[in-house]
Amino acid sequence: MQKKWWMESVGYQIYPKSFYDSNHDGIGDIKGIYEKLDYLNHLGVNLIWICPFYDSPMDDNGYDVRDFYNVYSEFGTLEDVKELITKAHGLGIKVVMDFVLNHTSDEHPWFIESRKAKNNPYRDYYIWHDGKMVDDKKVEPTNWGSFFGGSCWNYDELTDSYYMKIFSDKMPDLNWKNPKVRQEMIDVGKWWLELGIDGFRIDAVSHLDRARLIDIKNQKDKYPLDWTKFSNLPKVHDYLKILNESLFKPYDVLTIGEVGGQATIEEAKKYAGFESNELSMVFNFDHNWCNNLFDITNPKKLKTNVVDLKKTFDKWQKAFATDGWMPLNWLNHDQPRLMSQYGDYKYPLESGKMLATALHMMRGTPFVYQGEEIGMTNYPFEDVNDFDDISSRATYIYELEKTPDDPVRALKVASLRSRDNARTAMQWSKDLYGGFSLEEPKISNNRNYKRINVASQLNNNNSLLNHYKKLIDLRRFSAYKDIITYGAYEQIDIENEDLYIYKRILDDKVLLIINSFSKKKLTYDMSHFEITNIVISNYKDQKLKNKTLILRAFESIVFEIKESL
Ligand code: GLC
Ligand code: CA
């Protein structure tokens, strides 16, 4: 197997708006990331993925790009980005940025041109279509719904036609069938790579091809959302092979695709198999839905389906066991917080450490999402106006339509699932605004920063932050480096409803990773194993009686073992 630097790396995802505000105007910025690089270096990560910082009207926080060759002014300047890359490289940290291929902002010059006339040279940069006549009324070309609510078409009076937009109205979809669009995006990529970027997280990459324009059969919704209409369709692979040939391969860069649309294993392997010549790896979301989040309104009712979670991890680990590579991440900027989903508020330290160990000991490249390492939690939204995120507002509206006289329910549902939970100001210290800024943040600032913050955990050896640091250290620098990075993964006792147990195996070395997802006291028979070392754990001691391991709430231990008969 070919070994690559990114297989031996640990990544950290940064949402620039809420990471650190260096000039104290209430918004995070590039210089803020620069200032916190020493912290990231101390944590031990050697790869950062920064969410979009392109010039943008910020309809979707930067995923709506107005100018691919410039930086959003409130985040800083191109000079700031160059300085950030230089400093990061000096510390041995690679820098990966978001590459948004599926759409631009409607304020992008290509779209401004495209709208003007049907014969405009930029018309074909986007997906335009005439409306359809239904009962003497002009309607959208298809009834397909969009991710952010409503139709996936938007009407434009100027030329009396519709453009496709699977996200917001202000995010028209690019037409990848057009070779000029492909060339433009290759040019954008080259330009950033020349500037020193080490790779891309490729946004919404599975959506670049669309199905035939046929209505979805669905009586319930006016605009049903059917991912299969624009996810993982055949031409996506052709486009990625072109990008690989002319951009990724010549620069030998890391590419991590965001593969939504419930990609199957076969599909994921097409994207990220070693022989596929498309992407280095793909983020999948299957493990994000292993609870009842979509059926409840009361967060106290949230329950993890541990078996489902274990089976999901197993499926992906097996799929990428030999002929491909995968990233390891719990959640990201599009999901509620890990501690509020799979963690336990009564045992934040134990459950937080257990979740970290469970993920970081698997095979793949781990990514920590900002604030996860200190156990940041969901935000207590009180009003729909607390939402900055366009999709959270859309969820609220959609839910309110279902129960118009119960806005409280709609707010609860939207809050539980809101992406804004992950986008609150990073909690650096117990100082005002959590040390994020000296000014009141223009984003939500969780009031629990006095309790949960970086400063208080940095020098506490027992903290969650230091557990992450230890895990990263184990993977990057310890005697277990090779087994953690390249060892085989094998799950055992897969039907156990509380314990997630797996082995990592390399030559004659074996690690046994035991994670309890329960607050109950549990036991596990260790008679088949001879323990030779305790590599990392989340309790001060281990309770082993007559070869029976007694596990306390959310206990997690990594043993080095020898298997005996
Ligand atoms: C991806 C991003 C998300 C964004 C969407 C549209 O899913 O992670 O934040 O809203 O693409 O660009
Ligand atoms: Ca700022």
Coordinates of C-alpha atoms and ligand atoms in Angstrom, one line a residue:
M1 CA 0.0 0.0 0.0
Q2 CA 1.2 3.5 -0.9
K3 CA 1.7 5.5 2.3
K4 CA 0.8 9.2 2.2
W5 CA 1.4 12.0 4.6
W6 CA -2.3 12.5 5.2
M7 CA -2.7 9.0 6.4
E8 CA -0.4 9.8 9.2
S9 CA -2.0 13.1 10.1
V10 CA -4.6 14.3 12.5
G11 CA -6.9 17.1 11.2
Y12 CA -8.8 19.9 12.9
Q13 CA -11.7 21.6 11.3
I14 CA -12.1 25.4 11.7
Y15 CA -15.2 27.5 11.1
P16 CA -13.6 30.9 10.6
K17 CA -16.6 33.0 11.7
S18 CA -16.6 31.5 15.2
F19 CA -13.0 30.5 15.9
Y20 CA -11.2 33.6 17.1
D21 CA -11.8 37.3 16.5
S22 CA -8.3 38.9 16.3
N23 CA -9.5 42.5 15.7
H24 CA -12.4 42.5 18.1
D25 CA -15.2 43.4 15.8
G26 CA -17.3 40.4 16.9
I27 CA -16.5 38.1 14.0
G28 CA -13.8 35.5 13.8
D29 CA -11.1 36.0 11.1
I30 CA -8.1 34.6 9.3
K31 CA -5.6 36.4 11.6
G32 CA -7.6 34.8 14.5
I33 CA -6.7 31.4 13.1
Y34 CA -3.1 32.6 12.7
E35 CA -3.0 33.6 16.4
K36 CA -4.3 30.2 17.5
L37 CA -2.0 28.1 15.4
D38 CA 0.3 27.6 18.4
Y39 CA -2.7 26.2 20.3
L40 CA -3.4 23.8 17.5
N41 CA 0.3 22.8 17.3
H42 CA 0.2 22.2 21.1
L43 CA -2.8 20.0 20.6
G44 CA -0.8 18.1 18.2
V45 CA -2.8 18.3 15.0
N46 CA -0.8 18.7 11.7
L47 CA -3.6 19.4 9.3
I48 CA -6.3 22.1 9.3
W49 CA -9.4 22.3 7.2
I50 CA -10.8 25.8 7.1
C51 CA -14.4 26.3 6.0
P52 CA -14.9 28.9 3.3
F53 CA -13.3 32.3 3.5
Y54 CA -13.9 33.4 -0.1
D55 CA -15.6 36.7 -0.8
S56 CA -19.3 36.1 -0.2
P57 CA -22.6 37.8 0.6
M58 CA -22.9 35.1 3.4
D59 CA -26.3 33.8 2.6
D60 CA -24.9 30.4 3.6
N61 CA -21.9 31.6 5.6
G62 CA -19.5 31.6 2.7
Y63 CA -20.6 28.5 0.9
D64 CA -22.2 31.0 -1.5
V65 CA -19.1 32.3 -3.3
R66 CA -19.1 35.7 -4.9
D67 CA -15.4 35.7 -5.9
F68 CA -13.2 32.6 -5.8
Y69 CA -10.1 34.7 -6.0
N70 CA -10.7 36.8 -3.0
V71 CA -11.2 36.7 0.7
Y72 CA -14.4 37.9 2.5
S73 CA -13.4 41.3 3.8
E74 CA -14.6 40.7 7.4
F75 CA -12.3 37.7 7.6
G76 CA -9.3 39.5 6.3
T77 CA -7.2 39.7 3.1
L78 CA -5.2 37.4 0.8
E79 CA -2.1 38.6 2.6
D80 CA -3.5 37.2 5.8
V81 CA -4.2 33.9 4.1
K82 CA -0.6 33.8 2.8
E83 CA 0.8 34.6 6.3
L84 CA -1.4 31.9 7.8
I85 CA -0.1 29.3 5.3
T86 CA 3.5 30.3 5.9
K87 CA 3.2 30.1 9.7
A88 CA 1.2 26.8 9.5
H89 CA 3.9 25.3 7.3
G90 CA 6.6 26.5 9.6
L91 CA 4.9 24.5 12.4
G92 CA 4.5 21.5 10.1
I93 CA 0.7 22.0 9.8
K94 CA -0.9 21.5 6.3
V95 CA -3.7 23.7 5.2
V96 CA -6.8 22.4 3.5
M97 CA -9.6 24.8 2.4
D98 CA -13.1 24.3 1.2
F99 CA -13.6 24.0 -2.5
V100 CA -17.2 24.8 -3.5
L101 CA -17.9 23.3 -6.9
N102 CA -21.6 22.7 -7.0
H103 CA -22.8 26.3 -7.0
T104 CA -21.8 30.0 -6.7
S105 CA -23.5 33.0 -5.1
D106 CA -26.1 34.7 -7.3
E107 CA -23.9 37.7 -6.9
H108 CA -21.0 36.0 -8.7
P109 CA -20.2 37.8 -12.0
W110 CA -20.8 34.6 -14.0
F111 CA -24.4 34.4 -12.7
I112 CA -24.9 38.2 -13.1
E113 CA -24.0 37.7 -16.8
S114 CA -25.9 34.4 -17.1
R115 CA -29.2 36.0 -16.0
K116 CA -29.0 38.8 -18.5
A117 CA -30.2 37.0 -21.6
K118 CA -30.8 33.5 -23.0
N119 CA -28.0 34.1 -25.5
N120 CA -25.5 35.4 -23.0
P121 CA -22.1 33.6 -23.2
Y122 CA -22.4 32.7 -19.5
R123 CA -25.9 31.4 -19.8
D124 CA -24.7 27.8 -19.9
Y125 CA -22.6 28.2 -16.8
Y126 CA -25.8 27.5 -14.8
I127 CA -28.8 25.2 -15.2
W128 CA -31.7 27.1 -16.8
H129 CA -35.0 25.7 -17.8
D130 CA -38.3 27.0 -19.0
G131 CA -41.3 26.5 -16.8
K132 CA -43.9 23.8 -17.3
M133 CA -47.6 24.6 -18.1
V134 CA -49.9 23.0 -15.6
D135 CA -53.6 24.0 -15.9
D136 CA -52.7 27.2 -17.8
K137 CA -50.3 28.2 -15.0
K138 CA -46.5 28.2 -15.4
V139 CA -44.8 26.2 -12.7
E140 CA -41.3 24.9 -12.0
P141 CA -39.8 22.5 -14.5
T142 CA -40.0 19.7 -11.9
N143 CA -41.5 19.4 -8.4
W144 CA -38.1 18.6 -6.8
G145 CA -37.5 20.0 -3.4
S146 CA -34.2 21.7 -2.3
F147 CA -32.1 21.0 0.8
F148 CA -33.0 24.3 2.4
G149 CA -36.7 24.1 1.8
G150 CA -39.1 24.9 -1.1
S151 CA -38.4 24.1 -4.7
C152 CA -35.0 23.4 -6.1
W153 CA -35.8 25.9 -8.9
N154 CA -36.0 29.7 -8.7
Y155 CA -38.0 31.8 -11.1
D156 CA -36.2 34.7 -12.8
E157 CA -38.4 37.3 -14.4
L158 CA -35.7 38.8 -16.6
T159 CA -35.8 35.9 -19.0
D160 CA -39.0 34.2 -17.8
S161 CA -37.2 31.0 -16.9
Y162 CA -36.0 29.0 -13.9
Y163 CA -32.5 28.2 -12.6
M164 CA -31.7 25.2 -10.5
K165 CA -30.5 25.6 -7.0
I166 CA -30.5 22.6 -4.7
F167 CA -29.5 24.8 -1.7
S168 CA -30.7 28.4 -1.3
D169 CA -32.2 30.8 -3.9
K170 CA -29.0 32.7 -3.7
M171 CA -26.9 29.6 -4.6
P172 CA -27.5 28.8 -8.3
D173 CA -26.1 25.4 -9.3
L174 CA -23.2 25.4 -11.8
N175 CA -23.7 23.4 -15.0
W176 CA -20.9 20.8 -14.9
K177 CA -21.8 19.5 -18.3
N178 CA -20.3 22.7 -19.6
P179 CA -16.5 22.2 -20.2
K180 CA -15.9 25.9 -19.6
V181 CA -17.3 25.6 -16.1
R182 CA -14.9 22.7 -15.5
Q183 CA -12.0 24.6 -16.8
E184 CA -12.9 27.7 -14.7
M185 CA -12.9 25.5 -11.5
I186 CA -9.6 23.9 -12.4
D187 CA -8.2 27.4 -12.8
V188 CA -9.5 28.3 -9.3
G189 CA -8.0 25.2 -7.8
K190 CA -4.6 25.8 -9.4
W191 CA -4.6 29.3 -8.3
W192 CA -5.0 28.3 -4.6
L193 CA -2.6 25.5 -4.9
E194 CA 0.0 27.9 -6.3
L195 CA -0.7 30.1 -3.3
G196 CA 0.4 27.2 -1.1
I197 CA -2.8 25.4 -0.1
D198 CA -2.2 21.7 0.5
G199 CA -5.5 20.3 -0.5
F200 CA -9.3 20.7 -0.6
R201 CA -12.3 19.6 1.3
I202 CA -14.7 19.4 -1.6
D203 CA -18.1 20.7 -0.8
A204 CA -21.3 18.9 -1.8
V205 CA -19.2 16.9 -4.4
S206 CA -21.8 14.2 -4.9
H207 CA -24.3 16.6 -6.5
L208 CA -22.5 17.6 -9.7
D209 CA -24.7 15.5 -11.9
R210 CA -28.5 15.5 -12.1
A211 CA -31.2 13.0 -13.0
R212 CA -33.6 13.4 -15.9
L213 CA -36.1 16.1 -15.2
I214 CA -39.1 14.0 -14.3
D215 CA -41.4 14.8 -11.4
I216 CA -41.2 12.9 -8.1
K217 CA -44.3 10.9 -7.3
N218 CA -45.3 12.1 -3.9
Q219 CA -48.8 13.3 -2.8
K220 CA -47.7 14.6 0.5
D221 CA -45.3 17.4 -0.2
K222 CA -45.5 20.1 -2.9
Y223 CA -41.7 19.9 -3.3
P224 CA -40.5 16.5 -2.1
L225 CA -36.8 16.2 -1.4
D226 CA -35.4 13.2 -3.2
W227 CA -31.7 13.1 -2.9
T228 CA -31.4 10.6 -5.7
K229 CA -32.3 13.3 -8.2
F230 CA -29.0 15.0 -7.7
S231 CA -26.7 12.8 -5.7
N232 CA -24.0 10.2 -6.7
L233 CA -25.1 10.1 -10.4
P234 CA -22.7 8.7 -13.0
K235 CA -21.2 11.8 -14.5
V236 CA -19.9 13.0 -11.1
H237 CA -17.2 10.4 -11.5
D238 CA -16.3 11.6 -14.9
Y239 CA -15.9 15.1 -13.7
L240 CA -13.8 14.1 -10.7
K241 CA -11.5 12.0 -13.0
I242 CA -11.0 15.2 -15.0
L243 CA -10.2 17.2 -11.9
N244 CA -7.9 14.5 -10.7
E245 CA -6.0 14.4 -13.9
S246 CA -5.5 18.1 -14.4
L247 CA -5.4 19.3 -10.8
F248 CA -5.2 16.9 -7.9
K249 CA -2.7 14.5 -9.4
P250 CA -0.2 17.0 -10.8
Y251 CA -0.1 18.8 -7.5
D252 CA -0.3 15.6 -5.4
V253 CA -2.7 17.1 -3.0
L254 CA -5.1 15.8 -0.4
T255 CA -8.8 15.9 -1.4
I256 CA -11.6 15.0 0.9
G257 CA -15.0 15.0 -0.7
E258 CA -18.2 15.6 1.2
V259 CA -20.4 12.9 0.0
G260 CA -24.0 13.4 1.0
G261 CA -27.0 11.7 -0.5
Q262 CA -26.5 8.5 1.4
A263 CA -23.7 7.2 -0.8
T264 CA -23.4 3.4 -0.7
I265 CA -20.1 1.7 0.1
E266 CA -19.7 0.9 -3.6
E267 CA -20.3 4.5 -4.5
A268 CA -17.8 5.7 -1.8
K269 CA -15.2 3.4 -3.2
K270 CA -15.6 4.8 -6.6
Y271 CA -14.8 8.2 -5.1
A272 CA -12.0 7.2 -2.8
G273 CA -10.6 3.8 -3.7
F274 CA -6.8 3.8 -4.2
E275 CA -7.3 2.9 -7.9
S276 CA -10.2 5.2 -8.6
N277 CA -8.2 8.3 -9.5
E278 CA -10.8 10.6 -8.0
L279 CA -10.4 11.7 -4.4
S280 CA -8.2 10.8 -1.5
M281 CA -11.1 10.2 0.9
V282 CA -14.7 11.0 1.5
F283 CA -16.7 12.1 4.5
N284 CA -19.8 10.1 4.9
F285 CA -22.6 10.8 7.4
D286 CA -24.1 7.4 8.2
H287 CA -22.8 7.5 11.8
N288 CA -24.4 10.9 12.3
W289 CA -27.9 9.5 12.4
C290 CA -27.6 6.7 14.9
N291 CA -30.1 8.2 17.4
N292 CA -33.7 9.3 17.5
L293 CA -32.9 13.0 16.8
F294 CA -35.6 13.2 14.1
D295 CA -38.4 11.8 16.3
I296 CA -38.2 13.9 19.4
T297 CA -38.7 17.4 20.6
N298 CA -37.3 17.0 24.1
P299 CA -33.5 16.7 24.1
K300 CA -33.7 14.6 27.3
K301 CA -35.3 11.9 25.2
L302 CA -32.3 11.6 22.9
K303 CA -31.0 8.1 22.8
T304 CA -28.1 6.6 21.0
N305 CA -28.7 3.5 19.0
V306 CA -25.3 1.9 19.9
V307 CA -25.7 -1.3 17.9
D308 CA -26.6 0.8 14.8
L309 CA -23.6 3.0 15.4
K310 CA -21.3 0.0 15.8
K311 CA -22.6 -1.6 12.7
T312 CA -22.2 1.6 10.8
F313 CA -18.6 2.0 11.8
D314 CA -17.9 -1.6 11.1
K315 CA -19.4 -1.3 7.6
W316 CA -17.2 1.6 6.7
Q317 CA -14.0 0.4 8.4
K318 CA -14.4 -2.9 6.5
A319 CA -15.1 -1.2 3.2
F320 CA -11.9 0.8 3.4
A321 CA -9.8 -1.9 5.0
T322 CA -7.3 -2.4 2.2
D323 CA -8.0 -0.5 -1.0
G324 CA -8.9 2.9 0.1
W325 CA -8.7 5.4 3.0
M326 CA -11.3 7.3 5.0
P327 CA -11.5 10.3 7.3
L328 CA -12.7 9.7 10.9
N329 CA -14.9 12.4 12.2
W330 CA -17.8 12.5 14.6
L331 CA -19.6 15.6 13.4
N332 CA -18.9 18.9 11.7
H333 CA -20.2 22.4 11.2
D334 CA -23.5 21.1 9.8
Q335 CA -24.5 19.0 12.9
P336 CA -25.5 19.7 16.5
R337 CA -22.7 19.2 19.0
L338 CA -21.2 15.8 19.7
M339 CA -21.5 16.2 23.5
S340 CA -25.2 17.0 23.1
Q341 CA -25.8 14.1 20.8
Y342 CA -23.8 11.0 21.8
G343 CA -22.3 12.4 25.0
D344 CA -23.9 12.5 28.4
Y345 CA -24.3 15.8 30.3
K346 CA -24.0 13.9 33.7
Y347 CA -20.7 12.4 32.6
P348 CA -19.2 14.9 30.3
L349 CA -15.6 14.1 31.0
E350 CA -16.1 10.3 30.9
S351 CA -18.4 10.2 27.9
G352 CA -16.3 12.9 26.0
K353 CA -13.1 10.9 26.5
M354 CA -14.8 7.7 25.6
L355 CA -16.2 9.1 22.3
A356 CA -12.8 10.5 21.4
T357 CA -11.0 7.2 22.1
A358 CA -13.6 5.2 20.2
L359 CA -13.1 7.3 17.1
H360 CA -9.4 8.1 17.2
M361 CA -8.3 4.5 17.6
M362 CA -10.0 3.4 14.3
R363 CA -8.3 3.3 10.9
G364 CA -8.4 6.5 9.0
T365 CA -7.4 10.2 9.4
P366 CA -9.2 11.7 12.4
F367 CA -10.6 15.2 12.3
V368 CA -11.5 17.1 15.4
Y369 CA -14.2 19.8 15.0
Q370 CA -13.4 23.0 16.8
G371 CA -14.7 22.9 20.4
E372 CA -15.2 19.2 20.4
E373 CA -11.9 18.8 22.2
I374 CA -13.3 20.8 25.2
G375 CA -16.8 19.3 25.1
M376 CA -18.7 22.3 23.8
T377 CA -22.5 21.8 23.8
N378 CA -25.6 22.8 21.9
Y379 CA -26.9 26.3 22.3
P380 CA -30.2 27.1 24.2
F381 CA -32.0 28.8 21.3
E382 CA -35.0 30.8 22.6
D383 CA -36.3 32.5 19.4
V384 CA -36.2 31.8 15.7
N385 CA -34.2 35.1 15.4
D386 CA -31.4 33.4 17.3
F387 CA -30.8 31.4 14.2
D388 CA -28.1 32.7 11.8
D389 CA -28.2 29.6 9.7
I390 CA -30.5 29.7 6.6
S391 CA -31.4 26.0 6.9
S392 CA -32.3 26.2 10.6
R393 CA -34.8 29.0 9.7
A394 CA -36.1 26.8 6.9
T395 CA -36.6 23.9 9.3
Y396 CA -38.5 26.2 11.6
I397 CA -40.8 27.4 8.9
Y398 CA -41.4 23.8 7.6
E399 CA -42.2 22.6 11.1
L400 CA -44.4 25.6 11.9
E401 CA -46.5 24.8 8.8
K402 CA -47.1 21.3 10.3
T403 CA -48.4 22.8 13.6
P404 CA -49.2 26.5 13.0
D405 CA -50.5 26.9 16.5
D406 CA -47.5 25.4 18.2
P407 CA -44.5 27.6 17.5
V408 CA -42.8 26.3 20.6
R409 CA -42.6 22.8 19.1
A410 CA -41.3 24.1 15.8
L411 CA -38.6 26.0 17.7
K412 CA -37.6 23.0 19.7
V413 CA -37.3 20.8 16.6
A414 CA -35.3 23.3 14.7
S415 CA -33.1 24.0 17.8
L416 CA -32.3 20.3 18.3
R417 CA -31.2 19.8 14.7
S418 CA -29.7 23.3 14.1
R419 CA -26.3 23.7 12.5
D420 CA -25.9 26.8 14.5
N421 CA -25.3 24.6 17.6
A422 CA -21.9 23.9 16.1
R423 CA -21.2 27.5 15.1
T424 CA -21.3 29.3 18.4
A425 CA -18.2 31.3 19.5
M426 CA -15.2 29.0 20.4
Q427 CA -14.8 29.1 24.2
W428 CA -11.2 30.0 24.9
S429 CA -11.4 31.2 28.5
K430 CA -13.7 32.2 31.3
D431 CA -13.3 35.9 30.3
L432 CA -16.1 37.9 28.9
Y433 CA -17.5 36.3 25.7
G434 CA -15.4 33.3 26.4
G435 CA -12.3 35.0 25.2
F436 CA -13.5 34.8 21.6
S437 CA -13.5 38.6 21.3
L438 CA -13.5 41.7 23.4
E439 CA -16.6 42.8 21.6
E440 CA -20.0 41.2 21.8
P441 CA -19.8 38.3 19.2
K442 CA -22.1 38.7 16.2
I443 CA -22.7 34.9 16.5
S444 CA -24.2 33.1 19.4
N445 CA -22.0 32.7 22.5
N446 CA -22.9 29.9 24.8
R447 CA -23.2 31.1 28.3
N448 CA -21.5 28.0 29.7
Y449 CA -18.1 29.3 28.6
K450 CA -17.2 29.9 32.3
R451 CA -17.3 26.2 32.8
I452 CA -16.3 24.9 29.4
N453 CA -13.2 26.6 28.0
V454 CA -9.7 25.9 26.6
A455 CA -7.8 27.8 29.3
S456 CA -9.2 25.8 32.2
Q457 CA -8.4 22.5 30.5
L458 CA -5.0 23.3 29.1
N459 CA -3.1 22.7 32.4
N460 CA -5.4 20.1 33.8
N461 CA -3.9 16.7 32.9
N462 CA -7.2 15.1 33.5
S463 CA -9.2 17.3 31.1
L464 CA -10.9 16.3 27.9
L465 CA -8.6 18.5 26.0
N466 CA -5.6 16.7 27.3
H467 CA -7.2 13.4 26.5
Y468 CA -7.5 14.5 22.9
K469 CA -3.8 15.6 23.1
K470 CA -2.8 12.2 24.4
L471 CA -4.8 10.4 21.7
I472 CA -3.2 12.5 19.0
D473 CA 0.2 12.0 20.5
L474 CA -0.3 8.2 20.5
R475 CA -1.2 8.2 16.9
R476 CA 1.5 10.5 15.7
F477 CA 4.5 9.9 17.9
S478 CA 4.3 6.8 20.1
A479 CA 5.5 3.3 19.7
Y480 CA 1.9 2.5 18.6
K481 CA 2.0 4.9 15.7
D482 CA 2.1 2.2 13.0
I483 CA -0.5 0.0 14.5
I484 CA -2.9 2.9 15.1
T485 CA -2.3 4.2 11.6
Y486 CA -2.0 1.1 9.5
G487 CA -3.2 -1.8 11.6
A488 CA -6.2 -3.9 10.6
Y489 CA -9.5 -3.2 12.3
E490 CA -11.7 -6.0 13.6
Q491 CA -14.8 -5.5 15.7
I492 CA -15.8 -8.1 18.2
D493 CA -19.1 -8.7 20.0
I494 CA -20.9 -6.6 17.5
E495 CA -24.4 -7.4 19.0
N496 CA -23.4 -6.1 22.5
E497 CA -25.8 -3.2 23.1
D498 CA -23.5 -1.2 25.4
L499 CA -19.9 -1.9 24.5
Y500 CA -18.2 -1.0 21.3
I501 CA -15.1 -3.2 21.2
Y502 CA -12.6 -3.6 18.5
K503 CA -9.1 -4.7 17.9
R504 CA -6.3 -3.2 15.9
I505 CA -3.8 -5.7 14.6
L506 CA -0.4 -5.2 13.0
D507 CA 2.0 -8.2 12.7
D508 CA 2.2 -9.7 16.2
K509 CA 0.9 -6.6 18.0
V510 CA -2.7 -6.3 19.1
L511 CA -4.6 -3.4 20.6
L512 CA -8.0 -4.1 22.2
I513 CA -10.2 -1.0 22.5
I514 CA -13.2 -1.2 24.8
N515 CA -15.7 1.6 25.0
S516 CA -18.8 1.7 27.2
F517 CA -21.7 3.7 25.8
S518 CA -23.6 3.1 29.0
K519 CA -23.8 4.8 32.4
K520 CA -24.5 1.4 34.0
K521 CA -21.9 -0.8 35.5
L522 CA -20.9 -3.5 33.1
T523 CA -18.6 -6.5 33.0
Y524 CA -16.5 -8.0 30.2
D525 CA -14.8 -11.3 30.2
M526 CA -11.1 -10.9 29.6
S527 CA -10.0 -14.5 30.0
H528 CA -9.0 -14.9 26.4
F529 CA -6.5 -12.0 26.6
E530 CA -3.2 -11.5 28.3
I531 CA -2.9 -7.8 29.0
T532 CA 0.6 -6.5 28.4
N533 CA 0.0 -2.8 28.7
I534 CA -2.7 -0.2 29.3
V535 CA -2.3 2.3 26.5
I536 CA -4.9 5.0 27.4
S537 CA -8.0 5.1 29.6
N538 CA -10.5 7.5 31.0
Y539 CA -10.5 6.4 34.6
K540 CA -7.5 6.5 37.0
D541 CA -7.5 2.8 37.6
Q542 CA -8.9 -0.4 36.1
K543 CA -11.1 -2.8 37.9
L544 CA -10.2 -6.3 36.9
K545 CA -11.3 -9.2 39.1
N546 CA -10.6 -12.8 38.2
K547 CA -10.2 -11.9 34.5
T548 CA -13.5 -10.0 34.5
L549 CA -13.3 -6.4 33.6
I550 CA -15.7 -4.2 35.5
L551 CA -16.6 -1.1 33.5
R552 CA -17.9 2.1 35.1
A553 CA -20.0 4.8 33.4
F554 CA -18.7 5.4 29.9
E555 CA -15.4 3.8 30.7
S556 CA -13.0 3.4 27.9
I557 CA -9.7 1.5 27.9
V558 CA -7.1 0.7 25.2
F559 CA -5.2 -2.5 26.1
E560 CA -2.2 -3.9 24.4
I561 CA -2.8 -7.6 24.6
K562 CA -1.6 -11.0 23.6
E563 CA -4.3 -13.5 22.7
S564 CA -4.2 -16.7 24.6
L565 CA -6.3 -19.8 23.8
Ligands
GLC1 C1 -22.1 21.5 2.5 C2 -21.6 22.3 3.6 C3 -22.8 23.1 4.2 C4 -23.3 24.0 3.1 C5 -23.7 23.2 1.8 C6 -23.9 24.0 0.6 O1 -23.1 20.5 2.9 O2 -21.0 21.5 4.6 O3 -22.4 23.9 5.3 O4 -24.5 24.6 3.5 O5 -22.7 22.3 1.5 O6 -22.7 24.6 0.2
CA2 CA -12.8 40.0 13.4

